[in-house]
CSV table of C-alpha atoms in Angstrom, one decimal:
chain,number,residue,atom,x,y,z
A,1,MET,CA,-22.9,-39.0,-21.8
A,2,LYS,CA,-22.3,-35.9,-23.8
A,3,ASN,CA,-25.2,-34.5,-22.3
A,4,THR,CA,-24.1,-34.9,-18.6
A,5,LYS,CA,-20.8,-33.4,-19.2
A,6,ARG,CA,-22.3,-30.3,-20.9
A,7,SER,CA,-24.7,-30.0,-17.9
A,8,LYS,CA,-21.7,-30.3,-15.3
A,9,LEU,CA,-20.0,-27.6,-17.2
A,10,ALA,CA,-23.0,-25.4,-17.1
A,11,GLN,CA,-23.4,-26.1,-13.5
A,12,LEU,CA,-19.7,-25.3,-13.0
A,13,PHE,CA,-20.2,-22.0,-14.6
A,14,LEU,CA,-23.5,-20.9,-13.0
A,15,SER,CA,-22.1,-21.9,-9.5
A,16,VAL,CA,-18.9,-19.9,-9.7
A,17,PHE,CA,-21.1,-17.1,-11.4
A,18,LYS,CA,-23.5,-16.8,-8.4
A,19,LEU,CA,-20.7,-17.2,-5.8
A,20,SER,CA,-18.8,-14.2,-7.4
A,21,ALA,CA,-21.9,-12.0,-7.9
A,22,CYS,CA,-22.7,-12.5,-4.1
A,23,THR,CA,-19.3,-12.4,-2.6
A,24,PHE,CA,-18.8,-8.9,-0.9
A,25,GLY,CA,-15.6,-8.0,0.8
A,26,GLY,CA,-12.4,-9.7,-0.7
A,27,GLY,CA,-11.4,-13.0,-1.6
A,28,PHE,CA,-11.1,-14.7,1.7
A,29,VAL,CA,-15.0,-14.7,1.9
A,30,ILE,CA,-15.4,-16.6,-1.3
A,31,VAL,CA,-13.4,-19.7,-0.1
A,32,PRO,CA,-15.7,-20.9,2.4
A,33,LEU,CA,-18.7,-20.4,0.1
A,34,MET,CA,-17.0,-22.3,-2.5
A,35,ARG,CA,-16.3,-25.1,-0.1
A,36,LYS,CA,-19.9,-25.1,0.9
A,37,ARG,CA,-21.0,-25.3,-2.8
A,38,PHE,CA,-18.4,-27.8,-4.4
A,39,VAL,CA,-17.7,-29.9,-1.3
A,40,GLU,CA,-20.9,-30.2,0.8
A,41,GLU,CA,-23.6,-29.7,-1.9
A,42,LEU,CA,-22.0,-31.0,-5.2
A,43,GLY,CA,-19.5,-33.5,-3.6
A,44,TRP,CA,-17.1,-32.6,-6.7
A,45,ILE,CA,-14.1,-31.9,-4.4
A,46,GLU,CA,-12.8,-33.5,-1.2
A,47,GLU,CA,-12.4,-31.6,2.0
A,48,GLN,CA,-8.4,-32.1,2.1
A,49,GLU,CA,-8.3,-31.0,-1.9
A,50,MET,CA,-10.3,-27.9,-0.8
A,51,LEU,CA,-7.8,-26.9,1.9
A,52,ASP,CA,-5.0,-27.4,-0.7
A,53,ILE,CA,-6.9,-25.5,-3.3
A,54,THR,CA,-7.2,-22.6,-0.8
A,55,ALA,CA,-3.5,-22.8,0.0
A,56,ILE,CA,-2.4,-22.6,-3.5
A,57,ALA,CA,-4.9,-19.7,-4.4
A,58,GLN,CA,-3.4,-17.7,-1.5
A,59,SER,CA,0.3,-18.5,-2.6
A,60,SER,CA,-0.4,-17.5,-6.1
A,61,PRO,CA,-0.3,-14.0,-7.8
A,62,GLY,CA,-3.6,-12.3,-8.6
A,63,ALA,CA,-7.0,-12.4,-6.9
A,64,ILE,CA,-7.8,-15.2,-4.5
A,65,ALA,CA,-11.3,-15.5,-5.9
A,66,VAL,CA,-10.0,-15.9,-9.4
A,67,ASN,CA,-7.2,-18.2,-8.3
A,68,ALA,CA,-9.6,-20.6,-6.4
A,69,SER,CA,-12.1,-20.7,-9.3
A,70,ILE,CA,-9.4,-21.7,-11.8
A,71,LEU,CA,-8.3,-24.5,-9.5
A,72,VAL,CA,-12.0,-25.8,-9.0
A,73,GLY,CA,-12.5,-25.7,-12.6
A,74,TYR,CA,-9.2,-27.4,-13.4
A,75,HIS,CA,-10.0,-30.0,-11.0
A,76,VAL,CA,-13.6,-30.5,-12.1
A,77,ALA,CA,-13.0,-30.3,-15.9
A,78,GLY,CA,-9.4,-29.7,-16.9
A,79,ILE,CA,-8.4,-26.5,-18.7
A,80,PRO,CA,-11.6,-25.9,-20.4
A,81,GLY,CA,-13.3,-26.1,-16.8
A,82,ALA,CA,-10.7,-23.5,-15.7
A,83,LEU,CA,-11.3,-21.0,-18.4
A,84,LEU,CA,-15.0,-21.5,-17.9
A,85,THR,CA,-14.8,-20.7,-14.1
A,86,VAL,CA,-12.6,-17.7,-14.8
A,87,LEU,CA,-15.2,-16.3,-17.1
A,88,GLY,CA,-17.8,-16.9,-14.6
A,89,THR,CA,-15.8,-15.3,-11.8
A,90,VAL,CA,-15.1,-12.3,-13.7
A,91,THR,CA,-18.3,-11.5,-15.5
A,92,PRO,CA,-20.4,-10.5,-12.7
A,93,PRO,CA,-18.1,-7.7,-11.4
A,94,PHE,CA,-17.3,-6.8,-14.8
A,95,ILE,CA,-21.0,-6.0,-15.6
A,96,ILE,CA,-21.6,-4.3,-12.5
A,97,ILE,CA,-18.7,-2.0,-12.6
A,98,SER,CA,-19.5,-1.4,-16.5
A,99,ILE,CA,-22.9,-0.2,-15.5
A,100,ILE,CA,-21.6,2.1,-12.5
A,101,SER,CA,-19.0,3.4,-14.9
A,102,LEU,CA,-21.6,4.6,-17.4
A,103,PHE,CA,-23.2,6.8,-14.7
A,104,TYR,CA,-20.2,7.6,-12.8
A,105,GLN,CA,-19.8,11.1,-14.3
A,106,ALA,CA,-23.5,12.2,-13.7
A,107,PHE,CA,-23.2,10.1,-10.4
A,108,ARG,CA,-20.2,12.1,-9.2
A,109,GLU,CA,-21.5,15.6,-10.0
A,110,ASN,CA,-24.7,14.5,-7.8
A,111,ALA,CA,-24.2,16.6,-4.6
A,112,VAL,CA,-25.7,13.9,-2.5
A,113,VAL,CA,-23.8,11.0,-3.9
A,114,SER,CA,-20.4,13.0,-3.5
A,115,LEU,CA,-21.1,13.5,0.3
A,116,VAL,CA,-22.0,9.9,0.6
A,117,MET,CA,-18.8,8.9,-1.3
A,118,ALA,CA,-16.7,11.3,0.8
A,119,GLY,CA,-18.2,9.7,4.0
A,120,MET,CA,-17.5,6.0,2.5
A,121,LEU,CA,-13.9,7.0,1.8
A,122,CYS,CA,-13.4,7.4,5.4
A,123,GLY,CA,-15.0,4.0,6.1
A,124,VAL,CA,-12.8,2.5,3.4
A,125,ALA,CA,-9.8,4.0,5.1
A,126,ALA,CA,-10.9,2.6,8.4
A,127,VAL,CA,-11.4,-0.7,6.9
A,128,ILE,CA,-8.0,-0.9,5.4
A,129,PHE,CA,-6.2,0.1,8.5
A,130,ASP,CA,-8.3,-2.6,10.4
A,131,VAL,CA,-7.1,-5.2,7.8
A,132,VAL,CA,-3.5,-4.1,8.0
A,133,ILE,CA,-3.4,-4.4,11.8
A,134,ASP,CA,-5.1,-8.0,11.7
A,135,MET,CA,-2.5,-9.0,9.0
A,136,ALA,CA,0.4,-7.4,11.1
A,137,LYS,CA,-0.5,-9.1,14.1
A,138,THR,CA,-0.1,-12.7,12.6
A,139,ILE,CA,3.3,-11.5,11.4
A,140,PHE,CA,4.7,-9.9,14.7
A,141,GLN,CA,3.2,-12.6,17.0
A,142,LYS,CA,5.9,-14.9,15.8
A,143,LYS,CA,8.6,-12.5,17.2
A,144,ARG,CA,11.0,-13.0,14.5
A,145,VAL,CA,13.4,-10.3,13.5
A,146,LEU,CA,13.5,-10.6,9.8
A,147,PRO,CA,9.9,-10.3,9.2
A,148,PHE,CA,9.8,-6.9,11.2
A,149,PHE,CA,12.7,-5.5,9.2
A,150,VAL,CA,11.3,-6.5,5.9
A,151,PHE,CA,7.9,-4.8,7.1
A,152,LEU,CA,9.8,-1.5,8.1
A,153,GLY,CA,12.2,-1.5,5.2
A,154,ALA,CA,9.3,-2.0,2.5
A,155,PHE,CA,7.3,0.6,4.2
A,156,LEU,CA,9.9,3.3,4.2
A,157,ALA,CA,11.4,2.3,0.7
A,158,VAL,CA,7.5,2.6,-0.7
A,159,ARG,CA,6.6,5.6,1.3
A,160,PHE,CA,9.4,8.0,1.7
A,161,PHE,CA,11.9,6.8,-1.1
A,162,SER,CA,9.3,5.9,-3.9
A,163,VAL,CA,11.2,2.8,-4.7
A,164,ASN,CA,9.4,0.7,-7.5
A,165,ILE,CA,6.8,-1.7,-5.9
A,166,ILE,CA,7.6,-4.5,-8.2
A,167,LEU,CA,11.3,-4.3,-7.2
A,168,VAL,CA,10.4,-4.4,-3.4
A,169,ILE,CA,8.2,-7.5,-4.1
A,170,LEU,CA,10.9,-9.4,-6.1
A,171,VAL,CA,13.5,-8.5,-3.4
A,172,CYS,CA,11.4,-9.7,-0.5
A,173,GLY,CA,10.3,-12.7,-2.2
A,174,ILE,CA,14.0,-13.6,-3.1
A,175,LEU,CA,14.8,-12.9,0.7
A,176,GLY,CA,11.9,-15.3,1.8
A,177,ALA,CA,12.9,-18.1,-0.5
A,178,VAL,CA,16.6,-17.8,0.5
A,179,GLU,CA,15.8,-17.7,4.2
A,180,THR,CA,13.4,-20.8,4.0
A,181,GLN,CA,16.2,-22.7,2.3
A,182,TYR,CA,18.7,-21.7,4.7
A,183,ARG,CA,16.6,-22.8,7.8
A,184,GLU,CA,15.8,-26.0,6.1
A,185,LYS,CA,19.4,-26.7,5.4
A,186,LYS,CA,20.1,-25.9,9.3
A,187,GLN,CA,17.5,-28.1,10.4
A,188,LYS,CA,18.8,-31.2,8.4
A,189,GLU,CA,22.2,-30.6,9.6
A,190,GLY,CA,20.9,-30.3,13.1
A,191,GLY,CA,19.1,-33.6,12.5
A,192,ALA,CA,22.2,-35.3,11.1
A,193,LYS,CA,24.1,-34.6,14.3
B,1,MET,CA,-1.4,1.8,-28.5
B,2,ILE,CA,-3.5,2.2,-25.5
B,3,TYR,CA,-5.1,-1.5,-25.4
B,4,LEU,CA,-1.4,-2.9,-25.2
B,5,GLU,CA,-0.6,-0.5,-22.5
B,6,LEU,CA,-3.7,-1.4,-20.5
B,7,PHE,CA,-3.2,-5.1,-20.9
B,8,TRP,CA,0.6,-4.7,-19.9
B,9,SER,CA,-0.3,-2.6,-16.9
B,10,TYR,CA,-2.7,-5.1,-15.7
B,11,PHE,CA,-0.8,-7.6,-16.7
B,12,GLN,CA,1.9,-6.5,-14.0
B,13,ILE,CA,-0.8,-5.9,-11.4
B,14,GLY,CA,-2.2,-9.4,-11.8
B,15,LEU,CA,1.4,-11.0,-11.7
B,16,PHE,CA,2.8,-9.0,-8.7
B,17,SER,CA,-0.1,-8.7,-6.4
B,18,ILE,CA,0.7,-11.6,-4.2
B,19,GLY,CA,-1.2,-12.2,-0.8
B,20,GLY,CA,-4.6,-11.6,-1.8
B,21,GLY,CA,-7.3,-9.1,-0.8
B,22,TYR,CA,-5.7,-5.8,-0.7
B,23,ALA,CA,-2.4,-6.7,-2.1
B,24,ALA,CA,-3.4,-5.3,-5.5
B,25,MET,CA,-4.2,-1.9,-4.0
B,26,PRO,CA,-0.7,-0.4,-3.9
B,27,LEU,CA,0.0,-1.9,-7.4
B,28,ILE,CA,-3.1,-0.3,-9.1
B,29,GLN,CA,-2.5,2.9,-7.5
B,30,ASN,CA,1.1,2.9,-8.9
B,31,GLN,CA,0.2,1.9,-12.4
B,32,VAL,CA,-3.0,3.8,-12.7
B,33,VAL,CA,-2.3,6.9,-10.9
B,34,GLU,CA,1.2,7.4,-10.9
B,35,ILE,CA,2.8,5.9,-14.1
B,36,HIS,CA,0.0,6.4,-16.4
B,37,SER,CA,-2.3,9.3,-14.9
B,38,TRP,CA,-5.3,7.2,-16.2
B,39,LEU,CA,-7.0,8.2,-13.1
B,40,THR,CA,-6.8,11.0,-10.5
B,41,MET,CA,-6.2,10.2,-6.8
B,42,THR,CA,-9.7,10.9,-6.1
B,43,GLN,CA,-11.0,8.7,-8.8
B,44,PHE,CA,-8.7,6.1,-7.6
B,45,ALA,CA,-10.3,6.4,-4.1
B,46,ASP,CA,-13.7,6.3,-5.6
B,47,ILE,CA,-13.1,3.0,-7.4
B,48,VAL,CA,-11.6,1.7,-4.3
B,49,THR,CA,-14.9,2.6,-2.3
B,50,ILE,CA,-17.1,1.1,-5.1
B,51,ALA,CA,-15.0,-1.9,-5.2
B,52,GLU,CA,-15.5,-2.3,-1.5
B,53,MET,CA,-19.3,-1.9,-2.0
B,54,THR,CA,-19.6,-4.3,-4.9
B,55,PRO,CA,-18.8,-8.1,-5.3
B,56,GLY,CA,-15.7,-9.1,-6.9
B,57,PRO,CA,-12.1,-8.5,-6.4
B,58,ILE,CA,-10.7,-4.9,-6.4
B,59,ALA,CA,-8.0,-5.8,-9.3
B,60,ILE,CA,-11.0,-7.0,-11.6
B,61,ASN,CA,-13.3,-4.1,-10.6
B,62,SER,CA,-10.5,-1.5,-11.2
B,63,ALA,CA,-9.6,-3.1,-14.4
B,64,THR,CA,-13.1,-2.7,-15.9
B,65,PHE,CA,-13.4,0.8,-14.5
B,66,VAL,CA,-10.1,2.0,-15.7
B,67,GLY,CA,-10.6,0.3,-19.1
B,68,ILE,CA,-13.8,1.9,-19.7
B,69,MET,CA,-12.6,5.2,-18.6
B,70,VAL,CA,-9.5,5.2,-20.9
B,71,ALA,CA,-10.8,3.1,-24.0
B,72,GLY,CA,-14.3,2.1,-23.4
B,73,LEU,CA,-15.9,-1.5,-23.2
B,74,PRO,CA,-12.9,-2.9,-25.5
B,75,GLY,CA,-10.4,-1.3,-22.9
B,76,ALA,CA,-12.2,-2.9,-20.0
B,77,ILE,CA,-12.0,-6.4,-21.7
B,78,VAL,CA,-8.4,-6.2,-22.3
B,79,ALA,CA,-7.5,-4.7,-19.0
B,80,THR,CA,-9.6,-7.6,-17.2
B,81,LEU,CA,-7.9,-10.3,-19.6
B,82,GLY,CA,-4.3,-8.8,-18.7
B,83,CYS,CA,-5.2,-8.9,-15.0
B,84,VAL,CA,-6.2,-12.6,-15.0
B,85,PHE,CA,-3.8,-14.0,-17.5
B,86,PRO,CA,-0.9,-14.2,-15.2
B,87,SER,CA,-3.3,-16.1,-12.7
B,88,CYS,CA,-4.3,-18.6,-15.2
B,89,VAL,CA,-0.7,-19.6,-16.3
B,90,ILE,CA,0.9,-19.6,-12.8
B,91,VAL,CA,-2.1,-21.1,-10.9
B,92,MET,CA,-2.4,-24.1,-13.2
B,93,THR,CA,1.3,-24.6,-13.4
B,94,LEU,CA,1.5,-24.7,-9.4
B,95,ALA,CA,-1.5,-26.9,-9.4
B,96,TYR,CA,0.3,-29.4,-11.7
B,97,ILE,CA,3.5,-29.2,-9.6
B,98,TYR,CA,1.4,-29.5,-6.4
B,99,TYR,CA,-0.3,-32.5,-7.4
B,100,ARG,CA,2.9,-34.1,-8.7
B,101,PHE,CA,5.1,-33.5,-5.7
B,102,ARG,CA,2.7,-32.5,-2.9
B,103,ARG,CA,4.9,-29.9,-1.6
B,104,LEU,CA,5.5,-26.2,-2.3
B,105,ARG,CA,8.2,-25.3,0.3
B,106,ILE,CA,9.9,-22.8,-1.8
B,107,VAL,CA,6.7,-21.1,-2.7
B,108,GLN,CA,5.7,-21.2,0.9
B,109,GLY,CA,9.1,-19.4,1.7
B,110,VAL,CA,8.6,-16.8,-1.0
B,111,LEU,CA,5.2,-16.0,0.3
B,112,ALA,CA,6.6,-15.8,4.0
B,113,GLY,CA,9.0,-13.3,2.8
B,114,LEU,CA,6.6,-11.2,0.9
B,115,ARG,CA,3.9,-11.1,3.5
B,116,PRO,CA,5.5,-8.2,5.7
B,117,ALA,CA,6.4,-6.3,2.5
B,118,VAL,CA,2.9,-6.7,1.3
B,119,ILE,CA,1.2,-5.7,4.5
B,120,ALA,CA,3.7,-2.5,4.6
B,121,MET,CA,2.5,-1.4,1.2
B,122,ILE,CA,-1.2,-1.8,1.9
B,123,ALA,CA,-0.5,0.2,5.0
B,124,SER,CA,1.2,2.9,2.8
B,125,ALA,CA,-1.8,2.7,0.3
B,126,GLY,CA,-4.2,3.0,3.2
B,127,ILE,CA,-2.4,6.2,4.5
B,128,ASN,CA,-2.8,7.6,1.0
B,129,LEU,CA,-6.4,6.9,1.3
B,130,PHE,CA,-6.7,8.4,4.7
B,131,PHE,CA,-5.0,11.6,3.7
B,132,THR,CA,-7.2,11.6,0.6
B,133,ALA,CA,-10.3,11.7,2.9
B,134,VAL,CA,-9.2,14.2,5.6
B,135,TYR,CA,-6.9,16.5,3.5
B,136,GLY,CA,-7.9,15.7,-0.1
B,137,THR,CA,-4.2,15.0,-1.0
B,138,THR,CA,-2.3,11.8,-0.7
B,139,SER,CA,0.5,13.3,1.5
B,140,LEU,CA,0.7,15.3,4.7
B,141,PRO,CA,0.1,19.0,3.6
B,142,ALA,CA,2.2,21.9,4.8
B,143,ASP,CA,-0.3,22.8,7.2
B,144,PRO,CA,-1.6,19.8,9.0
B,145,GLY,CA,-4.3,22.1,10.9
B,146,ARG,CA,-6.3,22.1,7.6
B,147,ILE,CA,-7.9,18.9,8.5
B,148,ASN,CA,-11.5,18.0,7.8
B,149,ILE,CA,-12.8,17.3,11.2
B,150,ALA,CA,-16.0,15.5,10.1
B,151,ALA,CA,-14.2,13.2,7.9
B,152,LEU,CA,-11.6,12.5,10.8
B,153,ILE,CA,-14.7,11.8,13.1
B,154,ILE,CA,-16.1,9.3,10.7
B,155,PHE,CA,-12.9,7.7,10.2
B,156,LEU,CA,-12.2,7.2,14.0
B,157,CYS,CA,-15.9,5.9,14.7
B,158,ALA,CA,-15.6,3.5,11.6
B,159,PHE,CA,-12.2,2.3,13.0
B,160,PHE,CA,-13.4,1.9,16.5
B,161,VAL,CA,-16.6,0.0,15.4
B,162,LEU,CA,-14.5,-2.4,13.2
B,163,ARG,CA,-11.8,-3.1,16.0
B,164,LYS,CA,-14.5,-3.5,18.9
B,165,TRP,CA,-17.1,-5.4,17.3
B,166,LYS,CA,-15.8,-6.8,14.1
B,167,ILE,CA,-18.7,-5.7,12.0
B,168,THR,CA,-18.6,-6.5,8.3
B,169,PRO,CA,-16.9,-3.8,6.3
B,170,ILE,CA,-20.0,-3.3,4.0
B,171,LYS,CA,-22.0,-2.2,7.1
B,172,VAL,CA,-19.5,0.1,8.0
B,173,MET,CA,-19.2,1.6,4.7
B,174,ALA,CA,-23.0,2.0,4.6
B,175,GLY,CA,-22.9,3.7,7.9
B,176,SER,CA,-19.9,6.0,6.9
B,177,GLY,CA,-21.9,7.1,3.8
B,178,ILE,CA,-24.9,8.1,5.8
B,179,ALA,CA,-22.7,9.8,8.4
B,180,GLY,CA,-21.0,11.7,5.5
B,181,LEU,CA,-24.2,12.9,4.0
B,182,ILE,CA,-25.5,14.3,7.4
B,183,LEU,CA,-22.0,15.8,8.8
B,184,PHE,CA,-20.8,17.1,5.4
B,185,SER,CA,-24.0,18.9,4.6
B,186,LEU,CA,-24.1,20.3,8.2
B,187,PHE,CA,-20.3,21.5,8.4
C-alpha cells in the first residue's frame, strides 16, 4: 500500500516535471497538456474537475502553470502533493535559466549572439503586441463602457503618470468586485419584480 | 539584507500578477529595473527574450535569473520561493472555498475588473520593449528619426506573420534571431 502511494507521488512529480520542461510559450499552453496527461492518460482527474482547475488557476495570482500544478497536486495527494508538484514545475526552468546565467556574460559579449538577441527582441515585442491585441479584442467585443475606461485609465496611469502598478491592480480589482456585486443586486431586484 | 529584498520583491510579483501569461512582465520590470535597479533595461529585455525561448513561466525564469545575478544560487532559490509562495497559499485557499461552495462570483468579478488593466499594463511593457528594440531606450527619444530601420523591419515582419498566420511565437523568435544576425551585420 505504502509502495503504491509512493509510486503515485513519484509519477505525479515526474509528470509535472516533464510537462514543465517541455512547455514553451506561456501558461495557457500547459493546461491542455495537463488535461491530456491527468485526465486522459492517468485518469486521476475528471473532465469537469479539470475545467474548474483551469478556472481557479487563471483567477489566482501567479503563473498559470504553477497554479494549475498546485491544484492538480492538491487534488491527487493533498498538501504534500501540491508542494511536490510546485517543485516539479519550478525545477526545469530553474535549472535551464541557472545554466544560461552562468554563460550570460560571455554569451552577451559574443558579437553573433548579441545580433541574434537584438533580432529576437524585435520578435518578442511583436509577440507581445500580438497577445495584447488578442486579449483586448475579447474585452472590447463585449461593448461595455467600464472595461474600456479601465483599460484607458490604467494605460495612462502606468505609461504617463508612473502610478504604482500594485495600486492600479488593487483599485481595478475592487472596482470589478463592486461592479459585479451591483449588477447581481440589480438582477435580483429585476427578478423580484 | 539582499535575500529578504529578493524574496519580498518576488513575493509582490507573485501576489499581484493576476491574469496569467505576460501579466507578470510589467511588475517584474517595475521591481527589478525601476525600484531596485538589479537589471538594466537591456538585461531585462534579454531575460524576457530568454524566457520566451525557454520553457517555464516568465516570473520563474526571471526570478532565477535575477537571483543569480544579484546573489548567486541562494538568491535564485529565495527569489523563486518568494514568487511561488503567494500562489501556494492563495490557490489552496481558493481551491478549498471552491470545492466547498462551488462558486467564486466575487473572485470572477475582481478578475473581470482587472483584465482590462492587466492588458493595458502588458501593452505598456510591450511598448517599452519595442522602444528598446528600435531606439535602445524605453521611451520615445527627442529625435524619433534615429530609429533602427532594420529592427523596425524585423518587428513589422514578425508582427505581420503572427497576425496573419498565427505561427507559434517560438518560430517567430527563431526567425527574428536569424533576421537580426543577417540584417544587423549588413547595416
